[in-house]
mmCIF file of C-alpha atoms in Angstrom:
data_model
loop_
_atom_site.group_PDB
_atom_site.id
_atom_site.type_symbol
_atom_site.label_atom_id
_atom_site.label_comp_id
_atom_site.label_asym_id
_atom_site.label_seq_id
_atom_site.Cartn_x
_atom_site.Cartn_y
_atom_site.Cartn_z
ATOM 1 C CA UNK A 1 -11.849 -14.359 -14.622
ATOM 2 C CA UNK A 2 -10.637 -12.286 -17.532
ATOM 3 C CA UNK A 3 -7.768 -10.638 -15.669
ATOM 4 C CA UNK A 4 -8.612 -7.110 -16.708
ATOM 5 C CA UNK A 5 -7.671 -6.248 -13.153
ATOM 6 C CA UNK A 6 -3.963 -6.424 -12.303
ATOM 7 C CA UNK A 7 -3.388 -9.002 -9.558
ATOM 8 C CA UNK A 8 -0.577 -8.164 -7.137
ATOM 9 C CA UNK A 9 0.301 -10.503 -4.259
ATOM 10 C CA UNK A 10 2.006 -8.960 -1.231
ATOM 11 C CA UNK A 11 4.910 -9.966 0.960
ATOM 12 C CA UNK A 12 5.203 -8.013 4.208
ATOM 13 C CA UNK A 13 8.537 -8.362 5.977
ATOM 14 C CA UNK A 14 9.498 -8.163 9.648
ATOM 15 C CA UNK A 15 12.876 -9.505 10.744
ATOM 16 C CA UNK A 16 13.438 -11.022 7.316
ATOM 17 C CA UNK A 17 10.264 -13.129 7.590
ATOM 18 C CA UNK A 18 7.011 -13.072 5.604
ATOM 19 C CA UNK A 19 4.274 -11.860 7.961
ATOM 20 C CA UNK A 20 0.853 -10.216 8.020
ATOM 21 C CA UNK A 21 -0.493 -7.724 10.522
ATOM 22 C CA UNK A 22 -4.120 -6.939 11.316
ATOM 23 C CA UNK A 23 -5.041 -3.265 10.783
ATOM 24 C CA UNK A 24 -1.353 -2.401 10.857
ATOM 25 C CA UNK A 25 -1.009 -3.506 14.482
ATOM 26 C CA UNK A 26 2.519 -4.827 15.099
ATOM 27 C CA UNK A 27 1.279 -6.731 18.160
ATOM 28 C CA UNK A 28 -1.091 -8.701 15.890
ATOM 29 C CA UNK A 29 1.604 -10.320 13.779
ATOM 30 C CA UNK A 30 1.407 -13.735 12.149
ATOM 31 C CA UNK A 31 4.448 -15.313 10.483
ATOM 32 C CA UNK A 32 3.500 -17.206 7.313
ATOM 33 C CA UNK A 33 6.942 -18.153 6.075
ATOM 34 C CA UNK A 34 10.440 -17.630 7.440
ATOM 35 C CA UNK A 35 11.782 -17.326 3.882
ATOM 36 C CA UNK A 36 10.188 -14.597 1.703
ATOM 37 C CA UNK A 37 12.253 -15.740 -1.288
ATOM 38 C CA UNK A 38 10.427 -19.085 -1.291
ATOM 39 C CA UNK A 39 7.111 -17.209 -1.207
ATOM 40 C CA UNK A 40 8.138 -14.984 -4.131
ATOM 41 C CA UNK A 41 9.224 -18.024 -6.158
ATOM 42 C CA UNK A 42 5.861 -19.632 -5.441
ATOM 43 C CA UNK A 43 4.006 -16.532 -6.663
ATOM 44 C CA UNK A 44 6.093 -16.506 -9.847
ATOM 45 C CA UNK A 45 5.458 -20.216 -10.462
ATOM 46 C CA UNK A 46 1.703 -19.579 -10.163
ATOM 47 C CA UNK A 47 1.877 -17.017 -12.976
ATOM 48 C CA UNK A 48 1.944 -13.696 -11.136
ATOM 49 C CA UNK A 49 4.087 -11.025 -12.813
ATOM 50 C CA UNK A 50 4.254 -8.423 -10.105
ATOM 51 C CA UNK A 51 4.899 -8.353 -6.376
ATOM 52 C CA UNK A 52 4.194 -5.795 -3.658
ATOM 53 C CA UNK A 53 6.888 -5.911 -0.957
ATOM 54 C CA UNK A 54 6.459 -3.962 2.286
ATOM 55 C CA UNK A 55 9.345 -3.417 4.679
ATOM 56 C CA UNK A 56 7.398 -3.207 7.943
ATOM 57 C CA UNK A 57 10.605 -2.821 9.943
ATOM 58 C CA UNK A 58 11.406 0.099 7.635
ATOM 59 C CA UNK A 59 7.992 1.676 8.130
ATOM 60 C CA UNK A 60 8.503 1.561 11.872
ATOM 61 C CA UNK A 61 12.116 2.789 11.917
ATOM 62 C CA UNK A 62 11.625 5.391 9.114
ATOM 63 C CA UNK A 63 14.352 4.082 6.814
ATOM 64 C CA UNK A 64 14.826 0.974 4.665
ATOM 65 C CA UNK A 65 15.769 -2.075 6.747
ATOM 66 C CA UNK A 66 15.127 -5.209 4.649
ATOM 67 C CA UNK A 67 17.002 -4.269 1.472
ATOM 68 C CA UNK A 68 18.864 -7.611 1.417
ATOM 69 C CA UNK A 69 15.529 -9.442 1.248
ATOM 70 C CA UNK A 70 14.430 -7.179 -1.611
ATOM 71 C CA UNK A 71 17.672 -7.912 -3.451
ATOM 72 C CA UNK A 72 17.372 -11.673 -2.895
ATOM 73 C CA UNK A 73 13.799 -11.701 -4.262
ATOM 74 C CA UNK A 74 14.858 -9.580 -7.226
ATOM 75 C CA UNK A 75 17.787 -11.874 -8.072
ATOM 76 C CA UNK A 76 15.756 -15.067 -7.602
ATOM 77 C CA UNK A 77 12.722 -14.097 -9.716
ATOM 78 C CA UNK A 78 11.677 -12.061 -12.748
ATOM 79 C CA UNK A 79 8.827 -10.437 -10.835
ATOM 80 C CA UNK A 80 8.325 -6.702 -11.174
ATOM 81 C CA UNK A 81 8.662 -5.538 -7.572
ATOM 82 C CA UNK A 82 7.109 -2.458 -6.069
ATOM 83 C CA UNK A 83 8.688 -1.748 -2.707
ATOM 84 C CA UNK A 84 7.533 0.402 0.185
ATOM 85 C CA UNK A 85 8.024 0.987 3.882
ATOM 86 C CA UNK A 86 10.378 3.511 5.406
ATOM 87 C CA UNK A 87 11.280 5.436 2.271
ATOM 88 C CA UNK A 88 12.022 8.878 3.675
ATOM 89 C CA UNK A 89 15.067 10.107 1.756
ATOM 90 C CA UNK A 90 16.580 10.162 -1.714
ATOM 91 C CA UNK A 91 19.118 7.639 -0.412
ATOM 92 C CA UNK A 92 16.277 5.259 0.557
ATOM 93 C CA UNK A 93 14.791 5.505 -2.948
ATOM 94 C CA UNK A 94 18.131 4.875 -4.615
ATOM 95 C CA UNK A 95 18.860 1.930 -2.326
ATOM 96 C CA UNK A 96 15.475 0.430 -3.222
ATOM 97 C CA UNK A 97 16.183 0.752 -6.947
ATOM 98 C CA UNK A 98 19.751 -0.533 -6.541
ATOM 99 C CA UNK A 99 18.501 -3.594 -4.666
ATOM 100 C CA UNK A 100 15.987 -4.547 -7.343
ATOM 101 C CA UNK A 101 12.772 -2.537 -6.977
ATOM 102 C CA UNK A 102 11.091 -1.504 -10.243
ATOM 103 C CA UNK A 103 8.864 0.976 -8.427
ATOM 104 C CA UNK A 104 8.713 2.467 -4.940
ATOM 105 C CA UNK A 105 5.667 3.333 -2.845
ATOM 106 C CA UNK A 106 5.882 6.587 -0.910
ATOM 107 C CA UNK A 107 3.268 7.715 1.581
ATOM 108 C CA UNK A 108 4.363 9.657 4.651
ATOM 109 C CA UNK A 109 6.746 12.019 2.838
ATOM 110 C CA UNK A 110 3.916 13.064 0.491
ATOM 111 C CA UNK A 111 2.101 14.287 3.625
ATOM 112 C CA UNK A 112 4.980 15.746 5.636
ATOM 113 C CA UNK A 113 7.223 17.091 2.840
ATOM 114 C CA UNK A 114 5.086 17.700 -0.254
ATOM 115 C CA UNK A 115 7.734 19.749 -2.071
ATOM 116 C CA UNK A 116 10.242 16.925 -1.688
ATOM 117 C CA UNK A 117 7.746 14.380 -3.012
ATOM 118 C CA UNK A 118 7.065 16.555 -6.078
ATOM 119 C CA UNK A 119 10.827 16.856 -6.576
ATOM 120 C CA UNK A 120 11.052 13.042 -6.575
ATOM 121 C CA UNK A 121 8.204 12.741 -9.117
ATOM 122 C CA UNK A 122 10.124 15.054 -11.421
ATOM 123 C CA UNK A 123 13.475 13.329 -10.808
ATOM 124 C CA UNK A 124 12.486 9.640 -11.034
ATOM 125 C CA UNK A 125 9.333 9.868 -13.160
ATOM 126 C CA UNK A 126 5.696 9.129 -12.383
ATOM 127 C CA UNK A 127 6.052 5.573 -13.757
ATOM 128 C CA UNK A 128 8.558 4.718 -11.000
ATOM 129 C CA UNK A 129 6.669 6.143 -8.024
ATOM 130 C CA UNK A 130 3.450 4.981 -6.383
ATOM 131 C CA UNK A 131 1.664 7.385 -4.063
ATOM 132 C CA UNK A 132 0.692 5.474 -0.932
ATOM 133 C CA UNK A 133 -2.645 6.742 0.351
ATOM 134 C CA UNK A 134 -3.387 4.901 3.583
ATOM 135 C CA UNK A 135 -6.795 5.929 4.886
ATOM 136 C CA UNK A 136 -8.402 5.776 8.315
ATOM 137 C CA UNK A 137 -11.711 7.569 8.968
ATOM 138 C CA UNK A 138 -11.294 9.485 5.702
ATOM 139 C CA UNK A 139 -7.897 10.910 6.693
ATOM 140 C CA UNK A 140 -4.451 9.974 5.384
ATOM 141 C CA UNK A 141 -2.409 8.006 7.916
ATOM 142 C CA UNK A 142 1.401 8.097 8.113
ATOM 143 C CA UNK A 143 4.509 6.479 9.634
ATOM 144 C CA UNK A 144 3.450 2.855 9.490
ATOM 145 C CA UNK A 145 -0.162 3.866 10.271
ATOM 146 C CA UNK A 146 0.819 5.031 13.722
ATOM 147 C CA UNK A 147 -0.309 8.652 13.109
ATOM 148 C CA UNK A 148 -3.319 10.200 11.380
ATOM 149 C CA UNK A 149 -2.753 13.416 9.443
ATOM 150 C CA UNK A 150 -5.242 16.211 8.796
ATOM 151 C CA UNK A 151 -5.241 15.446 5.042
ATOM 152 C CA UNK A 152 -8.562 14.366 3.489
ATOM 153 C CA UNK A 153 -8.201 11.631 0.873
ATOM 154 C CA UNK A 154 -9.613 13.173 -2.323
ATOM 155 C CA UNK A 155 -7.953 16.614 -2.051
ATOM 156 C CA UNK A 156 -4.696 14.834 -1.141
ATOM 157 C CA UNK A 157 -4.914 12.735 -4.314
ATOM 158 C CA UNK A 158 -5.873 15.712 -6.480
ATOM 159 C CA UNK A 159 -2.859 17.699 -5.329
ATOM 160 C CA UNK A 160 -0.493 15.039 -6.676
ATOM 161 C CA UNK A 161 -2.472 13.863 -9.709
ATOM 162 C CA UNK A 162 -2.254 17.505 -10.836
ATOM 163 C CA UNK A 163 1.546 17.149 -10.485
ATOM 164 C CA UNK A 164 1.697 14.036 -12.639
ATOM 165 C CA UNK A 165 1.073 11.103 -10.274
ATOM 166 C CA UNK A 166 -0.381 8.126 -12.181
ATOM 167 C CA UNK A 167 -0.169 5.291 -9.648
ATOM 168 C CA UNK A 168 -1.922 5.272 -6.271
ATOM 169 C CA UNK A 169 -1.970 2.449 -3.727
ATOM 170 C CA UNK A 170 -4.963 3.062 -1.476
ATOM 171 C CA UNK A 171 -5.283 1.004 1.695
ATOM 172 C CA UNK A 172 -8.350 1.227 3.895
ATOM 173 C CA UNK A 173 -6.638 0.540 7.227
ATOM 174 C CA UNK A 174 -9.770 -0.573 9.053
ATOM 175 C CA UNK A 175 -10.083 -3.400 6.480
ATOM 176 C CA UNK A 176 -6.449 -4.445 6.256
ATOM 177 C CA UNK A 177 -5.754 -8.005 7.331
ATOM 178 C CA UNK A 178 -9.359 -8.507 8.457
ATOM 179 C CA UNK A 179 -10.609 -10.626 5.516
ATOM 180 C CA UNK A 180 -13.877 -8.658 5.701
ATOM 181 C CA UNK A 181 -13.987 -7.486 2.084
ATOM 182 C CA UNK A 182 -12.447 -4.420 0.441
ATOM 183 C CA UNK A 183 -13.720 -0.831 0.609
ATOM 184 C CA UNK A 184 -15.284 -0.992 -2.857
ATOM 185 C CA UNK A 185 -17.388 2.171 -2.471
ATOM 186 C CA UNK A 186 -14.287 4.160 -1.527
ATOM 187 C CA UNK A 187 -12.404 2.919 -4.603
ATOM 188 C CA UNK A 188 -15.398 3.604 -6.858
ATOM 189 C CA UNK A 189 -15.508 7.167 -5.573
ATOM 190 C CA UNK A 190 -11.822 7.670 -6.386
ATOM 191 C CA UNK A 191 -12.263 6.243 -9.899
ATOM 192 C CA UNK A 192 -15.290 8.452 -10.550
ATOM 193 C CA UNK A 193 -13.139 11.490 -9.733
ATOM 194 C CA UNK A 194 -10.013 10.253 -11.537
ATOM 195 C CA UNK A 195 -10.955 7.713 -14.239
ATOM 196 C CA UNK A 196 -7.433 7.595 -15.728
ATOM 197 C CA UNK A 197 -5.715 6.797 -12.436
ATOM 198 C CA UNK A 198 -3.963 3.434 -12.009
ATOM 199 C CA UNK A 199 -5.562 2.774 -8.625
ATOM 200 C CA UNK A 200 -4.343 -0.229 -6.644
ATOM 201 C CA UNK A 201 -6.938 -1.331 -4.088
ATOM 202 C CA UNK A 202 -5.526 -2.750 -0.870
ATOM 203 C CA UNK A 203 -7.022 -4.084 2.344
ATOM 204 C CA UNK A 204 -9.713 -6.601 3.223
ATOM 205 C CA UNK A 205 -9.662 -8.892 0.169
ATOM 206 C CA UNK A 206 -11.052 -12.222 1.382
ATOM 207 C CA UNK A 207 -12.022 -14.237 -1.706
ATOM 208 C CA UNK A 208 -12.094 -14.554 -5.481
ATOM 209 C CA UNK A 209 -15.504 -12.898 -5.321
ATOM 210 C CA UNK A 210 -13.993 -9.751 -3.812
ATOM 211 C CA UNK A 211 -11.538 -9.557 -6.721
ATOM 212 C CA UNK A 212 -14.388 -10.062 -9.198
ATOM 213 C CA UNK A 213 -16.380 -7.264 -7.532
ATOM 214 C CA UNK A 214 -13.405 -4.885 -7.724
ATOM 215 C CA UNK A 215 -12.957 -5.767 -11.397
ATOM 216 C CA UNK A 216 -16.666 -5.156 -12.086
ATOM 217 C CA UNK A 217 -16.347 -1.775 -10.355
ATOM 218 C CA UNK A 218 -13.581 -0.824 -12.819
ATOM 219 C CA UNK A 219 -10.727 -0.839 -10.314
ATOM 220 C CA UNK A 220 -7.465 -1.276 -12.289
ATOM 221 C CA UNK A 221 -5.435 -3.304 -9.764
ATOM 222 C CA UNK A 222 -5.632 -5.113 -6.437
ATOM 223 C CA UNK A 223 -3.107 -6.132 -3.771
ATOM 224 C CA UNK A 224 -3.839 -9.104 -1.552
ATOM 225 C CA UNK A 225 -1.875 -11.064 1.003
ATOM 226 C CA UNK A 226 -3.656 -12.640 3.931
ATOM 227 C CA UNK A 227 -6.439 -14.122 1.781
ATOM 228 C CA UNK A 228 -3.804 -16.007 -0.189
ATOM 229 C CA UNK A 229 -1.825 -17.126 2.865
ATOM 230 C CA UNK A 230 -4.987 -18.310 4.611
ATOM 231 C CA UNK A 231 -6.072 -20.340 1.550
ATOM 232 C CA UNK A 232 -9.151 -18.229 0.849
ATOM 233 C CA UNK A 233 -8.288 -17.467 -2.798
ATOM 234 C CA UNK A 234 -8.514 -20.174 -5.459
ATOM 235 C CA UNK A 235 -5.534 -19.332 -7.661
ATOM 236 C CA UNK A 236 -6.678 -21.667 -10.444
ATOM 237 C CA UNK A 237 -9.848 -19.597 -10.856
ATOM 238 C CA UNK A 238 -7.915 -16.358 -11.271
ATOM 239 C CA UNK A 239 -7.009 -17.375 -14.817
ATOM 240 C CA UNK A 240 -3.321 -16.527 -14.571
ATOM 241 C CA UNK A 241 -1.179 -17.328 -17.576
ATOM 242 C CA UNK A 242 2.123 -18.952 -16.665
#
């Protein structure tokens, strides 16, 4: 692979442990490692430069919970960390940055308090914020995927791209953790509408071939987790430079 696509491994955290859910269902939890710092160090040793960290406890409780884990990963590695899950207030954002995040992913607030989200874009800068667009049946989902909003995906994105948003993490919930392949047609549609967007595809990646297909489709970046933990991605073939 030529690595035109940005490759971003994910660590999802519950109770300080590295886990994966299936379709965001907390009852379908699998623990892959009790020490997320070891996992982050492994990703760095393989040549990855960036890491996507999700505080699933935070998403559920609507405020940051696993900030100590974020800080430990930040202090132990040189990875650029984007952090999400439970960021609902200015204090949550500032805690994330103070504990080592380079960027934060914000989803629910962009749906429930649009003026506040725009305020944050202006305050922290579009390079520091990622708009989380979690999609189920074409609608944006919020609060750890427990609720569906009335927002349709493309108009939702347009509203914020017009306000300066550059980075979007789009997760197709029905694909997440299923290893059934990503929603390539959905991502293509977004890129056709917004060719300059730094779109991060998330959900369903099951193989190197899926990553190749996303790259061929012109998708700028991809997040994957379960496929790596289940040994379905051949890291050597990704062409990472250590």
